[in-house]
Amino acid sequence: MNRTTLSLLAAATSLAAVTGFAALTAPDVGAETDATAPARLPVERSSLLCPAPATSDIAETVYTSFTPQSGAGGSAAGSSGGSAAELRPSVVTLRGPADDAGKAGEEKQDEAEKEGGAKKPPSDKPVVSLKQPGKPVGAKASGSAAPALVGTATGSLAPGWTTQQTTTVSAGSGRGVLGVNCTAPDTDLWFPGASLAKDRQDYVHLTNPDDTGALVDIELYGKDGTLKSQLSDGIQVPAGASVPVLLSTLTTDPAEDVTVHVTTRTGRVGAAVRGAGEETGSDWLPASADPSGTLVLPGIPADATAVRLVAFAPGDDDAELKVRLASATGTISPAGAESLRVKSGMTASLDMKDVTKGEAGSLLLSPADGAPASPVVAALQVTRGKGDKQEIAYIPATAPVTERATAADNRAKGSLLSLTAPGETAQVKVTASAGTEGGAQAVKTYTVKGGTTLAVSPPVPAGLKGSYALTVEPQSGGPVHAARTLLLPEDGIQMFTVQTLPDDRGLVAVPAAEQDLSILGD
């Protein structure tokens, strides 16, 4: 028997073995399968981006990083073998536009460094490194040299990975508490609520997590529509770099209320707007939820002295909005602020003054009676205190918590949790993690009546040392929207920051796959 014949026999035998094994392991053809419900499995990789925290030399920044343990949210078990979650300094942080038009291209880096406009981090060591699910870790940075951070979590640390960046500036320009949840990269982001007023210095921070450069467009919209921009070729954000762009360098048109639209032609970026006023303090403005005809803005503090709603209609149609306040006792239409018309392609605003009247609440936006559901984006600028003791924070519209959401960096005192059920009554489980330096987990379940906002002091871990994380998991009933307020008063100024809690997207739908033996015959 020659070699050719032996080779053919060997191939036939191998094919028969493979076919036989596939037949033995294939599902029964006659068995019933659920083809309509793909499995929901934990994500295996997450990315987070934190903007450069401050330009003040007296800034103090705290990072708190956390991944929830397994539970309703579906993350992996407590073991983190083979997993990692680290945030490292960006490759380079440009402290301003590389030229008068706001461009920050890679070709400008060397020149910017010579002029002191760019700072390379002293090392590539992680600033924050999380070791296991269920236990938060903390880190600190001081001064204006703290860079933007770029991070990735894998394995059991990826599902629901959350990091909070909290910066305190006690005096001077931009004083206040600036809190932001480090964000995942995206390609299309809306920021209603920025400003080009004379007393404001607003920046949009762009951070690129990838190994290739990103090309970013920034569009600005005022009350009369698009603001004429000096940029024509976009903004280049080098690989692994962060670029803060002063909004006033992009246009000469003045505008008190501005909607910022960040899109990428190539690549993706994390983005956040830092709003700062000479008398009103400063804070981070995160992106609004995706455009929708119905929006919820949760977590207005009970002692808010001024609330300003800013909305933008990105579609082709005007939006006629009904404005309601969900308080602790029910839903009302605020006197003098019952509605808002938002023209297509224009930014509209509504001064609501002290709308909460001493009772914490959330704002509900929906189409006016008989009006079509035209999509909008929206955010609130909330003020506490008066005169030179004012402090601002921002509350963007946020999506409901479908399975789980987390707020990191909670303190033993000064943390408030707002839960809003715009429709049906809902039950919500809230878990307080162990502390960064010690403490035992605590759990409490709340009932949120339909059409109301429940504002509570959340559970605190027994024996707490350091800061801790709060995980919110709806158990039953209608949709729930959540926000956490952190109160850190200093020198008589009611410093605070509010973080909304959208779902952490720790689970991903994986469609079922079937074996097809017919491919073996091709």
Coordinates of C-alpha atoms in Angstrom, one line a residue:
M1 CA 0.0 0.0 0.0
N2 CA 1.6 3.3 -1.1
R3 CA 1.9 6.5 0.9
T4 CA -0.9 8.2 -1.0
T5 CA -3.4 5.5 -0.1
L6 CA -2.3 5.6 3.6
S7 CA -2.7 9.3 3.7
L8 CA -6.2 9.1 2.3
L9 CA -7.1 6.4 4.8
A10 CA -5.7 8.5 7.7
A11 CA -7.7 11.6 6.5
A12 CA -10.9 9.6 6.2
T13 CA -10.4 8.1 9.7
S14 CA -9.7 11.6 11.2
L15 CA -12.8 13.0 9.5
A16 CA -14.9 10.1 10.8
A17 CA -13.6 10.7 14.3
V18 CA -14.3 14.4 14.2
T19 CA -17.8 13.8 12.8
G20 CA -18.5 11.1 15.4
F21 CA -17.4 13.4 18.3
A22 CA -19.5 16.3 16.9
A23 CA -22.5 14.1 16.6
L24 CA -22.1 12.8 20.2
T25 CA -21.8 16.4 21.6
A26 CA -24.4 18.1 19.4
P27 CA -27.8 18.9 20.9
D28 CA -30.7 16.6 20.2
V29 CA -32.4 17.9 17.0
G30 CA -35.8 17.1 18.5
A31 CA -35.1 18.9 21.8
E32 CA -36.8 22.2 22.4
T33 CA -34.5 25.2 22.6
D34 CA -35.1 28.8 23.6
A35 CA -33.9 30.8 20.6
T36 CA -35.5 34.1 21.7
A37 CA -33.5 34.6 25.0
P38 CA -29.8 35.0 24.6
A39 CA -27.7 34.3 27.7
R40 CA -26.6 37.3 29.7
L41 CA -23.0 36.9 30.8
P42 CA -20.5 39.1 32.6
V43 CA -18.3 41.3 30.4
E44 CA -14.7 40.2 30.3
R45 CA -13.1 43.6 29.7
S46 CA -13.9 47.2 30.8
S47 CA -12.3 50.5 30.1
L48 CA -12.4 53.7 32.2
L49 CA -11.0 57.2 31.6
C50 CA -10.5 59.9 34.3
P51 CA -9.9 63.6 33.2
A52 CA -7.0 65.6 34.6
P53 CA -8.5 66.6 38.0
A54 CA -7.5 70.3 38.4
T55 CA -5.3 73.2 37.5
S56 CA -4.9 74.4 41.1
D57 CA -1.7 73.8 43.1
I58 CA -3.8 73.4 46.3
A59 CA -6.1 70.7 44.8
E60 CA -6.5 67.4 46.7
T61 CA -7.8 64.5 44.7
V62 CA -9.1 61.1 46.0
Y63 CA -9.7 58.1 43.7
T64 CA -11.9 55.2 44.8
S65 CA -12.1 52.1 42.6
F66 CA -14.5 49.2 43.1
T67 CA -16.0 46.1 41.4
P68 CA -19.1 44.6 43.0
Q69 CA -19.2 41.0 44.0
S70 CA -21.5 38.4 42.4
G71 CA -25.2 38.9 42.9
A72 CA -28.1 40.2 40.9
G73 CA -25.7 42.1 38.7
G74 CA -24.0 38.9 37.7
S75 CA -20.4 39.7 38.3
A76 CA -17.9 36.9 38.9
A77 CA -17.2 35.4 42.3
G78 CA -14.9 37.0 44.8
S79 CA -11.7 35.4 43.5
S80 CA -9.8 37.6 41.0
G81 CA -7.1 35.1 39.9
G82 CA -5.9 36.1 36.5
S83 CA -7.8 39.4 36.6
A84 CA -6.5 43.0 36.7
A85 CA -8.0 46.5 37.1
E86 CA -5.6 49.4 36.9
L87 CA -5.6 53.1 36.1
R88 CA -2.4 54.6 34.8
P89 CA -1.3 58.1 33.9
S90 CA -2.1 59.2 30.3
V91 CA 0.9 59.3 28.0
V92 CA 0.8 63.1 27.9
T93 CA -1.6 65.7 29.2
L94 CA -1.8 68.9 27.2
R95 CA -2.8 71.7 29.6
G96 CA -4.5 73.7 26.8
P97 CA -5.0 73.9 23.0
A98 CA -1.8 73.5 21.0
D99 CA -2.6 76.5 18.9
D100 CA -5.1 79.4 18.8
A101 CA -7.7 77.2 17.0
G102 CA -7.6 74.6 19.7
K103 CA -5.8 71.9 17.7
A104 CA -3.7 69.4 19.7
G105 CA -2.0 67.2 17.2
E106 CA 0.8 64.8 17.7
E107 CA 3.1 67.0 15.8
K108 CA 2.6 69.7 18.5
Q109 CA 3.7 67.6 21.4
D110 CA 7.5 68.4 21.4
E111 CA 6.8 72.1 20.9
A112 CA 4.2 72.1 23.7
E113 CA 6.6 70.3 26.1
K114 CA 9.3 72.9 25.5
E115 CA 6.9 75.7 26.3
G116 CA 5.6 73.9 29.4
G117 CA 2.2 73.2 27.9
A118 CA 2.6 69.4 28.2
K119 CA 3.7 67.2 31.1
K120 CA 4.7 63.6 30.9
P121 CA 4.0 61.5 33.9
P122 CA 7.0 60.7 36.1
S123 CA 6.4 56.9 35.7
D124 CA 4.0 54.4 34.2
K125 CA 3.2 52.9 37.5
P126 CA -0.6 52.4 38.2
V127 CA -2.1 55.2 40.3
V128 CA -5.0 52.9 41.2
S129 CA -4.8 49.1 41.3
L130 CA -7.8 47.0 42.3
K131 CA -7.1 43.5 43.7
Q132 CA -10.5 41.8 44.3
P133 CA -14.2 42.3 43.8
G134 CA -16.2 43.5 46.8
K135 CA -13.4 45.6 48.4
P136 CA -12.7 49.1 47.2
V137 CA -9.2 50.6 47.0
G138 CA -8.3 54.3 47.4
A139 CA -5.5 56.5 46.2
K140 CA -4.6 60.2 46.5
A141 CA -3.0 62.9 44.4
S142 CA -2.1 66.5 45.2
G143 CA -1.6 69.7 43.1
S144 CA -2.1 70.6 39.5
A145 CA 0.3 68.0 38.0
A146 CA -2.0 65.1 38.5
P147 CA -2.6 63.7 35.0
A148 CA -5.6 62.1 33.3
L149 CA -5.8 58.4 33.9
V150 CA -6.5 55.5 31.4
G151 CA -7.4 52.1 32.7
T152 CA -8.6 48.6 31.9
A153 CA -10.2 45.9 34.0
T154 CA -10.2 42.2 32.9
G155 CA -11.7 38.9 34.2
S156 CA -13.7 39.0 37.4
L157 CA -12.8 42.7 38.0
A158 CA -14.4 43.9 34.7
P159 CA -18.2 43.6 35.3
G160 CA -19.4 46.8 37.0
W161 CA -15.9 48.3 37.5
T162 CA -16.4 51.8 38.8
T163 CA -14.0 54.6 39.8
Q164 CA -14.8 57.9 41.3
Q165 CA -12.5 60.9 41.1
T166 CA -13.2 63.5 43.8
T167 CA -11.2 66.8 43.9
T168 CA -11.3 69.5 46.6
V169 CA -10.1 73.0 45.8
S170 CA -10.4 75.1 49.0
A171 CA -9.9 78.5 47.5
G172 CA -9.1 80.5 44.4
S173 CA -10.2 80.0 40.9
G174 CA -12.4 77.0 40.4
R175 CA -12.8 76.3 44.2
G176 CA -15.2 73.7 45.2
V177 CA -15.7 69.9 45.2
L178 CA -15.4 68.4 41.7
G179 CA -16.7 64.8 41.5
V180 CA -16.9 62.6 38.4
N181 CA -17.4 58.9 37.7
C182 CA -14.5 57.9 35.3
T183 CA -16.2 57.1 32.0
A184 CA -16.0 54.5 29.3
P185 CA -14.9 55.7 25.8
D186 CA -17.5 56.6 23.3
T187 CA -17.9 58.2 19.8
D188 CA -21.0 60.5 20.3
L189 CA -21.6 62.5 23.5
W190 CA -23.9 65.4 24.5
F191 CA -23.2 68.0 27.2
P192 CA -26.1 70.5 27.7
G193 CA -25.4 73.0 30.5
A194 CA -21.9 74.3 29.7
S195 CA -21.4 78.1 29.3
L196 CA -19.5 80.8 27.5
A197 CA -20.5 83.5 30.0
K198 CA -17.8 86.1 30.8
D199 CA -17.4 84.8 34.4
R200 CA -17.0 81.1 33.3
Q201 CA -14.0 79.1 32.2
D202 CA -15.4 75.8 30.9
Y203 CA -13.2 73.1 29.4
V204 CA -14.0 69.9 27.6
H205 CA -11.5 67.2 28.5
L206 CA -10.9 64.5 25.8
T207 CA -9.0 61.3 26.7
N208 CA -8.0 58.7 24.1
P209 CA -7.5 55.1 25.5
D210 CA -6.3 53.5 22.3
D211 CA -3.0 52.9 20.6
T212 CA -4.0 55.1 17.6
G213 CA -4.9 58.7 17.5
A214 CA -8.5 60.0 17.5
L215 CA -9.9 62.8 15.5
V216 CA -12.6 64.7 17.4
D217 CA -15.2 67.3 16.3
I218 CA -16.7 69.7 18.9
E219 CA -19.9 71.5 18.0
L220 CA -21.4 74.2 20.2
Y221 CA -25.1 75.2 20.2
G222 CA -26.6 78.3 21.9
K223 CA -30.2 79.6 22.1
D224 CA -30.1 80.6 18.4
G225 CA -28.5 77.5 17.1
T226 CA -25.0 76.6 16.0
L227 CA -22.3 78.8 17.3
K228 CA -19.7 79.7 14.6
S229 CA -16.5 77.8 15.3
Q230 CA -12.9 78.6 14.5
L231 CA -12.2 74.9 14.0
S232 CA -12.5 73.3 10.7
D233 CA -10.2 70.3 10.7
G234 CA -11.1 68.8 14.1
I235 CA -9.0 68.1 17.2
Q236 CA -6.4 65.4 17.2
V237 CA -6.1 63.5 20.5
P238 CA -2.9 61.4 20.4
A239 CA -2.8 57.8 21.4
G240 CA -3.2 57.4 25.1
A241 CA -3.3 61.2 25.6
S242 CA -5.7 63.7 27.2
V243 CA -6.5 67.1 25.8
P244 CA -8.4 69.8 27.6
V245 CA -9.9 72.4 25.3
L246 CA -11.1 75.8 26.5
L247 CA -14.6 76.3 25.0
S248 CA -14.0 80.0 24.5
T249 CA -11.1 79.3 22.1
L250 CA -13.5 77.5 19.8
T251 CA -15.9 80.5 19.1
T252 CA -16.2 84.2 19.6
D253 CA -20.0 84.0 20.0
P254 CA -21.1 84.7 23.6
A255 CA -23.7 82.4 25.1
E256 CA -24.8 81.9 28.7
D257 CA -26.2 78.4 28.0
V258 CA -24.4 76.1 25.6
T259 CA -24.8 72.5 24.5
V260 CA -21.5 70.8 23.6
H261 CA -21.6 67.9 21.1
V262 CA -18.5 65.7 21.0
T263 CA -18.2 63.2 18.1
T264 CA -15.2 61.3 16.6
R265 CA -14.3 60.9 13.0
T266 CA -11.8 58.2 13.9
G267 CA -11.2 56.5 17.2
R268 CA -13.1 57.0 20.5
V269 CA -12.6 59.2 23.5
G270 CA -13.8 59.7 27.1
A271 CA -15.1 63.2 27.6
A272 CA -16.3 65.4 30.5
V273 CA -16.9 69.2 30.8
R274 CA -15.4 71.1 33.7
G275 CA -17.6 74.1 34.5
A276 CA -16.1 76.8 36.6
G277 CA -17.4 80.2 37.7
E278 CA -15.7 83.1 39.5
E279 CA -18.4 83.1 42.2
T280 CA -20.3 79.9 41.8
G281 CA -17.5 77.3 42.3
S282 CA -16.9 74.4 39.9
D283 CA -17.8 70.8 39.1
W284 CA -17.8 68.2 36.3
L285 CA -20.6 68.0 33.9
P286 CA -20.9 64.4 32.6
A287 CA -22.7 63.5 29.4
S288 CA -26.4 63.4 29.2
A289 CA -28.3 60.2 28.6
D290 CA -29.0 59.5 24.9
P291 CA -31.6 61.8 23.2
S292 CA -35.1 60.7 24.2
G293 CA -38.6 62.1 24.4
T294 CA -38.8 61.2 28.1
L295 CA -35.9 62.0 30.6
V296 CA -35.3 61.7 34.3
L297 CA -32.8 64.0 36.2
P298 CA -32.6 62.5 39.7
G299 CA -31.1 63.9 43.0
I300 CA -31.8 67.6 43.4
P301 CA -30.8 68.4 47.0
A302 CA -33.5 69.6 49.4
D303 CA -31.7 72.8 50.2
A304 CA -31.0 73.9 46.6
T305 CA -31.2 77.6 46.3
A306 CA -31.3 77.7 42.5
V307 CA -32.0 75.1 39.8
R308 CA -31.5 75.8 36.1
L309 CA -32.7 73.3 33.4
V310 CA -30.8 73.3 30.1
A311 CA -32.1 71.2 27.2
F312 CA -31.3 70.7 23.5
A313 CA -33.3 69.1 20.7
P314 CA -30.9 67.4 18.2
G315 CA -33.7 66.1 15.9
D316 CA -35.5 67.8 13.0
D317 CA -38.6 68.7 15.2
D318 CA -39.2 71.1 18.0
A319 CA -39.8 69.5 21.4
E320 CA -42.7 70.6 23.7
L321 CA -41.8 69.4 27.1
K322 CA -43.9 68.9 30.2
V323 CA -41.8 69.6 33.4
R324 CA -42.7 67.8 36.6
L325 CA -41.0 67.4 40.0
A326 CA -41.1 64.0 41.7
S327 CA -40.8 64.8 45.4
A328 CA -41.1 62.6 48.5
T329 CA -44.8 62.8 48.5
G330 CA -45.7 62.7 44.8
T331 CA -45.4 64.4 41.4
I332 CA -46.3 68.0 40.9
S333 CA -46.0 70.7 38.2
P334 CA -43.7 73.4 39.5
A335 CA -45.5 76.8 39.5
G336 CA -44.2 79.0 36.7
A337 CA -42.1 76.2 35.3
E338 CA -44.6 73.7 34.0
S339 CA -43.3 73.5 30.5
L340 CA -40.4 74.2 28.2
R341 CA -40.2 74.6 24.4
V342 CA -37.0 73.5 22.8
K343 CA -36.6 74.4 19.1
S344 CA -34.8 72.0 16.8
G345 CA -31.0 72.6 16.9
M346 CA -31.2 75.2 19.7
T347 CA -30.5 75.3 23.4
A348 CA -33.3 76.3 25.7
S349 CA -33.1 77.0 29.5
L350 CA -35.6 77.3 32.3
D351 CA -34.8 79.0 35.7
M352 CA -36.6 77.0 38.4
K353 CA -35.3 78.9 41.4
D354 CA -35.6 76.9 44.7
V355 CA -38.0 74.4 43.1
T356 CA -37.5 71.8 45.8
K357 CA -38.8 74.0 48.6
G358 CA -36.8 72.1 51.2
E359 CA -37.7 68.7 50.0
A360 CA -35.3 66.6 47.8
G361 CA -36.7 65.7 44.4
S362 CA -36.0 64.8 40.8
L363 CA -37.1 66.3 37.5
L364 CA -39.2 64.4 35.0
L365 CA -39.4 65.6 31.4
S366 CA -42.0 64.2 29.0
P367 CA -43.8 65.3 25.8
A368 CA -46.5 68.0 26.6
D369 CA -50.1 66.8 26.2
G370 CA -50.8 66.1 22.5
A371 CA -47.2 66.8 21.5
P372 CA -45.0 64.2 19.7
A373 CA -42.1 62.6 21.6
S374 CA -39.3 64.6 20.0
P375 CA -35.9 63.6 21.4
V376 CA -33.9 65.9 23.7
V377 CA -30.9 65.9 25.9
A378 CA -30.9 67.8 29.2
A379 CA -29.0 68.6 32.4
L380 CA -29.5 70.7 35.6
Q381 CA -27.2 73.2 37.1
V382 CA -27.9 73.1 40.9
T383 CA -26.7 75.8 43.3
R384 CA -26.4 75.5 47.1
G385 CA -25.7 78.6 49.2
K386 CA -25.8 82.3 48.3
G387 CA -23.5 85.2 47.5
D388 CA -19.8 84.3 47.9
K389 CA -20.8 81.0 49.6
Q390 CA -22.3 79.5 46.5
E391 CA -21.4 76.2 45.1
I392 CA -22.6 74.5 41.9
A393 CA -23.1 70.9 40.8
Y394 CA -24.5 69.3 37.6
I395 CA -27.1 66.6 37.2
P396 CA -27.4 65.2 33.6
A397 CA -30.4 63.1 32.5
T398 CA -29.7 59.5 33.3
A399 CA -30.9 56.1 32.2
P400 CA -32.6 53.8 34.7
V401 CA -30.8 51.2 36.7
T402 CA -31.9 48.0 35.0
E403 CA -29.7 45.5 36.9
R404 CA -27.1 47.3 38.9
A405 CA -25.3 50.6 39.4
T406 CA -22.5 51.6 41.8
A407 CA -21.4 54.9 43.4
A408 CA -17.8 54.8 44.8
D409 CA -16.3 57.2 47.3
N410 CA -18.9 57.4 50.0
R411 CA -18.1 58.8 53.4
A412 CA -19.4 58.0 56.9
K413 CA -21.0 61.4 56.9
G414 CA -22.2 63.5 54.0
S415 CA -23.5 60.8 51.5
L416 CA -27.1 61.0 50.4
L417 CA -28.7 58.5 48.0
S418 CA -31.7 59.5 45.8
L419 CA -34.0 56.9 44.3
T420 CA -36.7 57.9 41.9
A421 CA -39.5 55.7 40.6
P422 CA -41.2 57.8 37.8
G423 CA -43.8 55.1 37.1
E424 CA -44.7 52.1 39.3
T425 CA -43.6 51.5 42.9
A426 CA -40.2 49.7 43.1
Q427 CA -38.1 47.8 45.6
V428 CA -34.4 48.4 45.6
K429 CA -31.6 46.7 47.4
V430 CA -28.6 48.9 48.4
T431 CA -25.3 47.3 49.5
A432 CA -22.6 49.2 51.3
S433 CA -19.3 47.6 50.6
A434 CA -16.4 47.2 53.1
G435 CA -14.3 50.3 53.5
T436 CA -11.0 51.0 51.7
E437 CA -9.2 50.5 55.1
G438 CA -11.6 48.3 56.9
G439 CA -15.3 47.6 57.8
A440 CA -18.0 45.0 57.2
Q441 CA -20.6 45.0 54.3
A442 CA -24.1 46.3 55.1
V443 CA -27.3 45.7 53.1
K444 CA -30.7 47.5 53.2
T445 CA -33.8 47.3 51.0
Y446 CA -36.0 50.4 50.2
T447 CA -39.4 50.8 48.8
V448 CA -39.8 53.8 46.4
K449 CA -43.4 54.7 45.8
G450 CA -44.4 55.4 42.2
G451 CA -44.1 59.0 41.2
T452 CA -41.8 59.9 44.1
T453 CA -38.2 60.5 45.1
L454 CA -36.8 58.7 48.2
A455 CA -33.8 60.6 49.6
V456 CA -32.0 58.6 52.3
S457 CA -28.7 58.4 54.2
P458 CA -27.4 55.1 52.8
P459 CA -26.2 52.2 55.0
V460 CA -22.7 52.6 56.4
P461 CA -20.4 49.6 56.9
A462 CA -19.9 48.5 60.5
G463 CA -16.5 49.6 61.7
L464 CA -15.9 51.7 58.6
K465 CA -12.4 52.9 57.9
G466 CA -11.8 55.0 54.8
S467 CA -14.4 55.4 52.1
Y468 CA -16.8 52.8 50.7
A469 CA -19.0 52.0 47.6
L470 CA -22.8 51.8 47.3
T471 CA -24.3 49.2 44.9
V472 CA -28.0 49.7 43.8
E473 CA -30.0 46.7 42.5
P474 CA -33.7 47.0 41.7
Q475 CA -35.6 43.9 43.0
S476 CA -39.1 44.4 41.7
G477 CA -41.6 47.0 40.3
G478 CA -41.0 49.8 37.8
P479 CA -37.9 51.5 36.6
V480 CA -35.6 53.3 39.1
H481 CA -33.3 56.2 38.5
A482 CA -30.6 57.0 41.0
A483 CA -28.1 59.6 42.1
R484 CA -25.6 60.1 45.0
T485 CA -24.8 63.5 46.6
L486 CA -21.5 63.9 48.5
L487 CA -21.6 66.9 50.9
L488 CA -18.2 68.2 51.9
P489 CA -18.7 71.7 53.4
E490 CA -15.6 73.8 54.0
D491 CA -15.2 77.3 55.5
G492 CA -18.9 78.0 55.4
I493 CA -19.2 77.0 51.8
Q494 CA -21.8 74.2 51.1
M495 CA -19.4 72.3 48.8
F496 CA -21.0 69.3 47.2
T497 CA -21.1 67.1 44.1
V498 CA -23.8 64.9 42.5
Q499 CA -23.2 61.7 40.5
T500 CA -26.0 60.0 38.7
L501 CA -26.0 56.2 38.6
P502 CA -26.8 54.7 35.2
D503 CA -26.7 50.9 34.9
D504 CA -23.1 49.6 35.0
R505 CA -23.6 47.3 31.9
G506 CA -21.8 44.5 33.6
L507 CA -23.7 41.9 31.7
V508 CA -23.8 41.5 27.9
A509 CA -26.3 39.4 25.9
V510 CA -24.6 36.4 24.2
P511 CA -26.8 34.8 21.5
A512 CA -27.1 31.0 21.6
A513 CA -25.1 29.2 18.9
E514 CA -25.9 25.8 17.2
Q515 CA -23.5 23.3 15.7
D516 CA -23.9 22.8 11.9
L517 CA -22.3 19.5 10.7
S518 CA -23.0 20.4 7.1
I519 CA -19.9 22.5 7.0
L520 CA -17.8 19.3 7.3
G521 CA -18.9 18.3 3.8
D522 CA -17.7 21.5 2.1

